[in-house]
CSV table of C-alpha atoms and ligand atoms in Angstrom, one decimal:
chain,number,residue,atom,x,y,z
Z,426,UNK,CA,167.6,84.3,70.4
Z,427,UNK,CA,170.9,82.4,70.1
Z,428,UNK,CA,171.3,80.0,67.3
Z,429,UNK,CA,171.6,77.2,69.8
Z,430,UNK,CA,168.4,78.1,71.6
Z,431,UNK,CA,166.6,78.4,68.3
Z,432,UNK,CA,167.7,75.0,67.2
Z,433,UNK,CA,166.7,73.5,70.6
Z,434,UNK,CA,163.2,75.1,70.3
Z,435,UNK,CA,162.7,73.7,66.8
Z,436,UNK,CA,163.7,70.2,68.0
Z,437,UNK,CA,161.3,70.3,70.9
Z,438,UNK,CA,158.5,71.7,68.8
Z,439,UNK,CA,158.9,68.8,66.3
Z,440,UNK,CA,158.8,66.3,69.1
Z,441,UNK,CA,155.6,67.9,70.5
Z,442,UNK,CA,154.0,67.8,67.0
Z,443,UNK,CA,154.8,64.0,66.9
Z,444,UNK,CA,153.2,63.6,70.3
Z,445,UNK,CA,150.0,65.4,69.1
Z,446,UNK,CA,149.8,63.2,66.0
Z,447,UNK,CA,150.5,60.0,68.1
Z,448,UNK,CA,147.6,61.0,70.4
Z,449,UNK,CA,145.4,60.9,67.3
Z,450,UNK,CA,145.1,64.7,67.0
Z,451,UNK,CA,145.5,66.6,63.9
Z,452,UNK,CA,148.5,68.8,64.7
Z,453,UNK,CA,147.8,71.0,61.7
Z,454,UNK,CA,144.3,72.1,62.8
Z,455,UNK,CA,143.7,75.7,63.7
Z,456,UNK,CA,143.8,75.4,67.5
Z,457,UNK,CA,146.9,73.2,67.5
Z,458,UNK,CA,149.1,74.6,64.7
Z,459,UNK,CA,151.0,77.0,66.9
Z,460,UNK,CA,150.9,74.6,69.9
Z,461,UNK,CA,154.3,72.8,69.3
Z,462,UNK,CA,156.1,76.1,69.2
Z,463,UNK,CA,154.3,77.4,72.3
Z,464,UNK,CA,154.9,74.2,74.3
Z,465,UNK,CA,158.6,74.3,73.3
Z,466,UNK,CA,159.0,77.9,74.5
Z,467,UNK,CA,157.2,77.1,77.7
Z,468,UNK,CA,159.2,74.0,78.4
Z,469,UNK,CA,162.4,75.8,77.9
Z,470,UNK,CA,161.3,78.5,80.3
Z,471,UNK,CA,160.1,76.0,82.9
Z,472,UNK,CA,163.4,74.3,82.9
Z,473,UNK,CA,165.6,77.4,82.7
Z,474,UNK,CA,166.8,77.0,86.3
Z,475,UNK,CA,169.4,74.6,85.0
Z,476,UNK,CA,171.3,77.5,83.4
Z,477,UNK,CA,171.9,79.2,86.8
Z,478,UNK,CA,173.8,78.3,90.0
Z,479,UNK,CA,173.0,79.4,93.5
Z,480,UNK,CA,176.2,81.5,93.5
Z,481,UNK,CA,174.8,83.6,90.6
Z,482,UNK,CA,171.9,84.6,92.7
Z,483,UNK,CA,173.5,84.9,96.1
Z,484,UNK,CA,176.6,86.8,94.9
Z,485,UNK,CA,175.3,90.3,95.7
Z,486,UNK,CA,172.7,89.2,98.3
Z,487,UNK,CA,174.8,88.1,101.3
Z,488,UNK,CA,175.3,90.7,104.1
Z,489,UNK,CA,177.1,90.8,107.4
Z,490,UNK,CA,175.0,90.7,110.5
Z,491,UNK,CA,175.5,90.3,114.2
Z,492,UNK,CA,172.0,89.0,115.1
Z,493,UNK,CA,171.7,85.4,116.1
Z,494,UNK,CA,167.9,85.4,116.3
Z,495,UNK,CA,165.6,83.2,114.3
Z,496,UNK,CA,164.8,84.4,110.7
Z,497,UNK,CA,161.8,82.7,109.2
Z,498,UNK,CA,160.2,83.1,105.8
Z,499,UNK,CA,156.9,81.4,105.3
Z,500,UNK,CA,154.7,80.6,102.2
Z,501,UNK,CA,157.1,81.3,99.4
Z,502,UNK,CA,155.2,80.1,96.3
Z,503,UNK,CA,156.9,77.8,93.8
Z,504,UNK,CA,156.0,75.9,90.7
Z,505,UNK,CA,157.9,72.9,89.4
Z,506,UNK,CA,157.6,69.9,87.0
Z,507,UNK,CA,157.8,66.3,88.3
Z,508,UNK,CA,160.4,64.4,86.4
Z,509,UNK,CA,158.3,61.2,86.4
Z,510,UNK,CA,155.3,62.5,84.6
Z,511,UNK,CA,156.3,66.0,83.4
Z,512,UNK,CA,153.2,67.4,85.2
Z,513,UNK,CA,153.3,70.3,87.6
Z,514,UNK,CA,153.8,70.1,91.3
Z,515,UNK,CA,153.5,73.4,93.3
Z,516,UNK,CA,153.0,74.8,96.7
Z,517,UNK,CA,154.9,76.7,99.4
Z,518,UNK,CA,158.4,76.7,100.8
Z,519,UNK,CA,159.0,77.7,104.4
Z,520,UNK,CA,162.6,78.3,105.4
Z,521,UNK,CA,164.2,79.3,108.7
Z,522,UNK,CA,167.7,79.9,109.9
Z,523,UNK,CA,169.7,81.1,112.8
Z,524,UNK,CA,172.5,83.2,111.2
Z,525,UNK,CA,176.2,82.9,111.9
Z,526,UNK,CA,177.3,86.4,111.0
Z,527,UNK,CA,175.8,86.3,107.5
Z,528,UNK,CA,172.3,86.9,106.2
Z,529,UNK,CA,170.7,86.7,102.8
Z,530,UNK,CA,168.5,89.4,101.2
Z,531,UNK,CA,165.0,88.0,101.7
Z,532,UNK,CA,163.9,88.9,98.2
Z,533,UNK,CA,166.7,86.7,96.8
Z,534,UNK,CA,165.4,83.5,98.4
Z,535,UNK,CA,162.5,83.3,96.0
Z,536,UNK,CA,164.9,83.6,93.1
Z,537,UNK,CA,167.1,80.9,94.6
Z,538,UNK,CA,164.1,78.6,95.0
Z,539,UNK,CA,163.2,79.2,91.4
Z,540,UNK,CA,166.6,78.0,90.2
Z,541,UNK,CA,165.9,74.6,91.6
Z,542,UNK,CA,162.2,74.6,91.0
Z,543,UNK,CA,162.5,75.4,87.3
Z,544,UNK,CA,163.9,72.0,86.4
Z,545,UNK,CA,162.5,68.5,86.1
Z,546,UNK,CA,162.3,67.6,89.8
Z,547,UNK,CA,161.1,65.5,92.6
Z,548,UNK,CA,160.0,67.2,95.8
Z,549,UNK,CA,162.5,65.5,98.0
Z,550,UNK,CA,165.4,66.5,95.8
Z,551,UNK,CA,164.1,70.0,95.5
Z,552,UNK,CA,164.1,70.3,99.3
Z,553,UNK,CA,167.6,68.9,99.6
Z,554,UNK,CA,169.0,71.2,96.8
Z,555,UNK,CA,167.5,74.3,98.4
Z,556,UNK,CA,168.9,73.6,101.8
Z,557,UNK,CA,172.3,72.6,100.4
Z,558,UNK,CA,172.5,75.9,98.5
Z,559,UNK,CA,171.4,78.0,101.4
Z,560,UNK,CA,173.9,76.2,103.7
Z,561,UNK,CA,176.8,76.8,101.3
Z,562,UNK,CA,176.2,80.6,101.0
Z,563,UNK,CA,175.2,81.2,104.7
Z,564,UNK,CA,176.8,78.5,106.9
Z,565,UNK,CA,174.2,79.3,109.5
Z,566,UNK,CA,173.9,77.8,113.0
Z,567,UNK,CA,170.6,76.2,112.2
Z,568,UNK,CA,168.7,75.8,108.9
Z,569,UNK,CA,165.4,74.3,107.9
Z,570,UNK,CA,163.6,74.0,104.6
Z,571,UNK,CA,160.0,72.7,104.6
Z,572,UNK,CA,158.0,72.2,101.4
Z,573,UNK,CA,154.2,71.6,101.2
Z,574,UNK,CA,153.2,70.7,97.7
Z,575,UNK,CA,150.3,69.4,95.5
Z,576,UNK,CA,151.2,67.1,92.7
Z,577,UNK,CA,149.0,67.1,89.6
Z,578,UNK,CA,150.3,63.7,88.7
Z,579,UNK,CA,148.6,62.4,91.8
Z,580,UNK,CA,145.5,64.7,91.6
Z,581,UNK,CA,144.6,64.2,87.9
Z,582,UNK,CA,145.5,60.6,87.2
Z,583,UNK,CA,145.7,57.1,88.7
Z,584,UNK,CA,144.4,56.9,92.2
Z,585,UNK,CA,143.0,60.4,92.5
Z,586,UNK,CA,144.0,62.0,95.8
Z,587,UNK,CA,142.6,65.5,95.5
Z,588,UNK,CA,143.4,67.8,98.4
Z,589,UNK,CA,146.3,65.7,99.7
Z,590,UNK,CA,149.5,67.6,100.1
Z,591,UNK,CA,153.0,66.2,100.4
Z,592,UNK,CA,155.3,67.5,103.0
Z,593,UNK,CA,159.1,67.3,102.9
Z,594,UNK,CA,161.6,68.7,105.4
Z,595,UNK,CA,165.3,69.0,105.7
Z,596,UNK,CA,167.2,70.2,108.8
Z,597,UNK,CA,170.8,71.2,109.5
Z,598,UNK,CA,172.7,72.3,112.5
Z,599,UNK,CA,170.7,73.1,115.7
Z,600,UNK,CA,167.4,72.2,114.0
Z,601,UNK,CA,168.7,68.8,113.3
Z,602,UNK,CA,170.1,68.1,116.8
Z,603,UNK,CA,167.7,70.1,119.0
Z,604,UNK,CA,164.2,68.6,118.9
Z,605,UNK,CA,162.7,71.2,121.1
Z,606,UNK,CA,163.8,74.0,118.8
Z,607,UNK,CA,162.5,72.1,115.8
Z,608,UNK,CA,159.1,71.7,117.5
Z,609,UNK,CA,158.9,75.4,118.2
Z,610,UNK,CA,159.7,76.1,114.5
Z,611,UNK,CA,156.9,73.8,113.3
Z,612,UNK,CA,154.5,75.4,115.7
Z,613,UNK,CA,155.3,78.9,114.3
Z,614,UNK,CA,154.9,77.6,110.7
Z,615,UNK,CA,151.5,76.1,111.5
Z,616,UNK,CA,150.2,79.4,112.9
C,849,LIG,ZN1,154.8,62.7,89.1
């Protein structure tokens, strides 16, 4: 571990210990004494997307292709942290595009989603960041990113809304202008 990362982990752990004490817990008791360090490690991992760019991931994953048919990937799992409550929100990303001479290795899309999910986020921004990154590396004829997610900050606290999911969608190119095409896409995703 780098000196910098070690110092960062120590700082976060100390802050977590303070939170535990402020909650009225005894941060030195058996079950909790390693918790600040564990939480620090886990928070660093859950926000590690900040240290990458989409180009890092896409660099060796873009291929030439003559096809101009629809490419759709459904149900890509993601986990993120809401920046308002630091509680998880998670769900599925669906993405579709009509290529313009370039395609992306399908296994890399999950990695690309992770870069933006592993940050403090809001769902709308996550959707926008994923579509912007995919647009930059692919410049496709049409592009859609749709996210369905459950937010623990809504499910566990306040007005409890169990089972409700939040849907966000961003469209570019033909999906933005051609409503018929967009409807077809939504029908396929619902199947
Ligand atoms: Zn929240």
